[in-house]
Amino acid sequence: MRVPMALLFASVLILAPECAAKGDSMRNTINSIVNIAKITLVHIRKIKAKVPFAPQIDVSVPSIEGLTSISRDLALLENELLLLPFSDLLSQIKADVSSLGGRLHSLALTVPCPVPARPTAQTPDHVFPHTHLHLTLTKLQHYLEKFPPNKDKLQVC
């Protein structure tokens, strides 16, 4: 009886730090995702402040339900960003969103959650590129503003 109890006790001691480390790793990844979202929001505000005419656009963005939907929705927004003309600040926002997508993908594999295939980008047909820029940034801003209060949803598929 002593040997099985000793083995059980030893296995608990060995596995407990590994489980705690996985929890810490997930928590660190979630905090990193939220921080990247906050940094991206700062970059969006900077670029929107430089736009000469910034109309008040009311946009609707999908709700944050879980990792699978977040990955899909962020990929769609990233596709819209990729269609916008190049600028230094915009390239930083594109890099931020790409990094965010990578972190979400990594977290989804850890949880594990199904990760949807990356949607294909649509061909741009924008007669008013400045308006499209502002619309895309506003959608991204509203979506990323939902991350901090919904960070618990990053643990759900």
mmCIF file of C-alpha atoms in Angstrom:
data_model
loop_
_atom_site.group_PDB
_atom_site.id
_atom_site.type_symbol
_atom_site.label_atom_id
_atom_site.label_comp_id
_atom_site.label_asym_id
_atom_site.label_seq_id
_atom_site.Cartn_x
_atom_site.Cartn_y
_atom_site.Cartn_z
ATOM 1 C CA MET A 1 0.000 0.000 0.000
ATOM 2 C CA ARG A 2 2.878 2.345 0.721
ATOM 3 C CA VAL A 3 4.421 1.995 -2.756
ATOM 4 C CA PRO A 4 1.243 2.925 -4.727
ATOM 5 C CA MET A 5 0.601 5.902 -2.425
ATOM 6 C CA ALA A 6 4.193 7.028 -2.809
ATOM 7 C CA LEU A 7 3.906 6.737 -6.596
ATOM 8 C CA LEU A 8 0.656 8.709 -6.566
ATOM 9 C CA PHE A 9 2.184 11.407 -4.392
ATOM 10 C CA ALA A 10 5.304 11.614 -6.613
ATOM 11 C CA SER A 11 3.235 11.875 -9.780
ATOM 12 C CA VAL A 12 1.158 14.702 -8.277
ATOM 13 C CA LEU A 13 4.352 16.557 -7.357
ATOM 14 C CA ILE A 14 5.724 16.100 -10.867
ATOM 15 C CA LEU A 15 2.543 17.024 -12.765
ATOM 16 C CA ALA A 16 1.385 19.923 -10.601
ATOM 17 C CA PRO A 17 4.073 22.375 -11.779
ATOM 18 C CA GLU A 18 3.424 21.380 -15.409
ATOM 19 C CA CYS A 19 -0.312 22.138 -15.058
ATOM 20 C CA ALA A 20 0.448 25.422 -13.322
ATOM 21 C CA ALA A 21 2.955 26.324 -16.033
ATOM 22 C CA LYS A 22 0.350 25.677 -18.747
ATOM 23 C CA GLY A 23 -2.126 27.927 -16.906
ATOM 24 C CA ASP A 24 0.522 30.644 -16.541
ATOM 25 C CA SER A 25 1.429 30.339 -20.205
ATOM 26 C CA MET A 26 -2.213 30.696 -21.258
ATOM 27 C CA ARG A 27 -2.702 33.670 -18.940
ATOM 28 C CA ASN A 28 0.467 35.312 -20.318
ATOM 29 C CA THR A 29 -0.714 34.765 -23.904
ATOM 30 C CA ILE A 30 -4.134 36.254 -23.113
ATOM 31 C CA ASN A 31 -2.510 39.272 -21.446
ATOM 32 C CA SER A 32 -0.240 39.651 -24.471
ATOM 33 C CA ILE A 33 -3.264 39.579 -26.811
ATOM 34 C CA VAL A 34 -5.049 42.240 -24.765
ATOM 35 C CA ASN A 35 -1.889 44.392 -24.671
ATOM 36 C CA ILE A 36 -1.417 44.153 -28.440
ATOM 37 C CA ALA A 37 -5.073 45.149 -28.883
ATOM 38 C CA LYS A 38 -4.549 48.195 -26.628
ATOM 39 C CA ILE A 39 -1.371 49.222 -28.468
ATOM 40 C CA THR A 40 -3.145 48.861 -31.806
ATOM 41 C CA LEU A 41 -5.940 51.104 -30.519
ATOM 42 C CA VAL A 42 -3.349 53.803 -29.771
ATOM 43 C CA HIS A 43 -1.998 53.479 -33.318
ATOM 44 C CA ILE A 44 -5.505 53.687 -34.776
ATOM 45 C CA ARG A 45 -6.239 56.852 -32.795
ATOM 46 C CA LYS A 46 -2.982 58.408 -34.042
ATOM 47 C CA ILE A 47 -3.772 57.750 -37.680
ATOM 48 C CA LYS A 48 -7.396 58.847 -37.322
ATOM 49 C CA ALA A 49 -6.195 62.124 -35.778
ATOM 50 C CA LYS A 50 -4.141 62.781 -38.930
ATOM 51 C CA VAL A 51 -7.041 62.218 -41.337
ATOM 52 C CA PRO A 52 -8.158 65.674 -42.518
ATOM 53 C CA PHE A 53 -11.847 64.843 -42.618
ATOM 54 C CA ALA A 54 -12.950 62.192 -40.178
ATOM 55 C CA PRO A 55 -16.701 61.645 -40.468
ATOM 56 C CA GLN A 56 -18.616 60.136 -37.595
ATOM 57 C CA ILE A 57 -19.350 56.672 -38.927
ATOM 58 C CA ASP A 58 -21.538 54.291 -37.004
ATOM 59 C CA VAL A 59 -20.423 50.722 -37.680
ATOM 60 C CA SER A 60 -21.505 47.412 -36.313
ATOM 61 C CA VAL A 61 -18.929 44.776 -35.500
ATOM 62 C CA PRO A 62 -19.437 41.148 -34.551
ATOM 63 C CA SER A 63 -19.594 40.235 -30.904
ATOM 64 C CA ILE A 64 -16.727 38.413 -29.263
ATOM 65 C CA GLU A 65 -17.873 34.852 -28.664
ATOM 66 C CA GLY A 66 -14.748 32.715 -28.532
ATOM 67 C CA LEU A 67 -11.397 31.992 -30.145
ATOM 68 C CA THR A 68 -12.810 30.502 -33.335
ATOM 69 C CA SER A 69 -15.038 33.479 -34.145
ATOM 70 C CA ILE A 70 -12.398 35.989 -33.016
ATOM 71 C CA SER A 71 -9.822 34.413 -35.343
ATOM 72 C CA ARG A 72 -12.267 34.519 -38.260
ATOM 73 C CA ASP A 73 -13.433 38.101 -37.607
ATOM 74 C CA LEU A 74 -9.903 39.423 -37.108
ATOM 75 C CA ALA A 75 -8.751 37.717 -40.336
ATOM 76 C CA LEU A 76 -11.575 39.460 -42.223
ATOM 77 C CA LEU A 77 -10.556 42.816 -40.752
ATOM 78 C CA GLU A 78 -6.917 42.112 -41.572
ATOM 79 C CA ASN A 79 -7.901 41.405 -45.194
ATOM 80 C CA GLU A 80 -9.598 44.806 -45.330
ATOM 81 C CA LEU A 81 -6.446 46.423 -43.944
ATOM 82 C CA LEU A 82 -4.283 44.757 -46.564
ATOM 83 C CA LEU A 83 -6.324 46.438 -49.302
ATOM 84 C CA LEU A 84 -5.645 49.937 -47.968
ATOM 85 C CA PRO A 85 -2.878 52.144 -49.373
ATOM 86 C CA PHE A 86 0.523 52.074 -47.694
ATOM 87 C CA SER A 87 1.586 54.489 -44.971
ATOM 88 C CA ASP A 88 4.001 54.159 -42.038
ATOM 89 C CA LEU A 89 1.332 54.201 -39.329
ATOM 90 C CA LEU A 90 -0.951 51.934 -41.324
ATOM 91 C CA SER A 91 1.864 49.440 -41.839
ATOM 92 C CA GLN A 92 2.324 49.382 -38.053
ATOM 93 C CA ILE A 93 -1.393 48.666 -37.566
ATOM 94 C CA LYS A 94 -1.180 45.901 -40.173
ATOM 95 C CA ALA A 95 1.801 44.407 -38.309
ATOM 96 C CA ASP A 96 -0.057 44.667 -34.980
ATOM 97 C CA VAL A 97 -3.126 42.900 -36.362
ATOM 98 C CA SER A 98 -0.970 40.208 -37.967
ATOM 99 C CA SER A 99 0.813 39.649 -34.643
ATOM 100 C CA LEU A 100 -2.532 39.539 -32.865
ATOM 101 C CA GLY A 101 -3.757 36.921 -35.334
ATOM 102 C CA GLY A 102 -0.648 34.827 -34.708
ATOM 103 C CA ARG A 103 -1.115 34.970 -30.938
ATOM 104 C CA LEU A 104 -4.776 34.014 -31.286
ATOM 105 C CA HIS A 105 -3.841 31.089 -33.523
ATOM 106 C CA SER A 106 -1.239 29.927 -31.009
ATOM 107 C CA LEU A 107 -3.731 30.209 -28.149
ATOM 108 C CA ALA A 108 -6.362 28.319 -30.151
ATOM 109 C CA LEU A 109 -3.917 25.447 -30.648
ATOM 110 C CA THR A 110 -3.169 25.409 -26.911
ATOM 111 C CA VAL A 111 -6.810 25.345 -25.768
ATOM 112 C CA PRO A 112 -7.435 23.380 -28.363
ATOM 113 C CA CYS A 113 -9.977 25.077 -30.614
ATOM 114 C CA PRO A 114 -10.663 24.664 -34.305
ATOM 115 C CA VAL A 115 -9.074 27.479 -36.268
ATOM 116 C CA PRO A 116 -10.973 28.432 -39.415
ATOM 117 C CA ALA A 117 -9.187 28.659 -42.733
ATOM 118 C CA ARG A 118 -8.033 32.160 -43.547
ATOM 119 C CA PRO A 119 -10.673 33.933 -45.659
ATOM 120 C CA THR A 120 -9.548 35.170 -49.046
ATOM 121 C CA ALA A 121 -9.233 38.893 -49.616
ATOM 122 C CA GLN A 122 -11.793 40.557 -51.851
ATOM 123 C CA THR A 123 -10.765 42.713 -54.795
ATOM 124 C CA PRO A 124 -11.014 46.378 -53.791
ATOM 125 C CA ASP A 125 -13.673 48.461 -55.460
ATOM 126 C CA HIS A 126 -13.473 51.630 -53.411
ATOM 127 C CA VAL A 127 -14.265 54.875 -55.149
ATOM 128 C CA PHE A 128 -13.506 56.831 -51.964
ATOM 129 C CA PRO A 129 -10.278 55.400 -50.470
ATOM 130 C CA HIS A 130 -10.106 57.895 -47.565
ATOM 131 C CA THR A 131 -13.620 57.008 -46.485
ATOM 132 C CA HIS A 132 -12.809 53.318 -46.785
ATOM 133 C CA LEU A 133 -9.669 53.841 -44.694
ATOM 134 C CA HIS A 134 -11.665 55.564 -41.981
ATOM 135 C CA LEU A 135 -14.421 52.935 -42.114
ATOM 136 C CA THR A 136 -11.956 50.049 -41.831
ATOM 137 C CA LEU A 137 -10.060 51.671 -38.961
ATOM 138 C CA THR A 138 -13.327 52.432 -37.150
ATOM 139 C CA LYS A 139 -14.458 48.801 -37.490
ATOM 140 C CA LEU A 140 -11.106 47.560 -36.220
ATOM 141 C CA GLN A 141 -11.152 50.075 -33.366
ATOM 142 C CA HIS A 142 -14.624 49.076 -32.196
ATOM 143 C CA TYR A 143 -13.743 45.397 -32.424
ATOM 144 C CA LEU A 144 -10.479 45.737 -30.478
ATOM 145 C CA GLU A 145 -12.161 47.849 -27.798
ATOM 146 C CA LYS A 146 -14.158 44.729 -26.930
ATOM 147 C CA PHE A 147 -11.047 42.668 -26.107
ATOM 148 C CA PRO A 148 -10.199 43.907 -22.583
ATOM 149 C CA PRO A 149 -13.707 43.501 -21.115
ATOM 150 C CA ASN A 150 -14.140 40.138 -22.862
ATOM 151 C CA LYS A 151 -10.726 38.602 -22.289
ATOM 152 C CA ASP A 152 -12.361 35.654 -20.511
ATOM 153 C CA LYS A 153 -13.857 34.668 -23.898
ATOM 154 C CA LEU A 154 -10.316 34.039 -25.146
ATOM 155 C CA GLN A 155 -10.384 30.792 -23.137
ATOM 156 C CA VAL A 156 -13.491 29.516 -24.933
ATOM 157 C CA CYS A 157 -13.779 28.029 -28.409
#
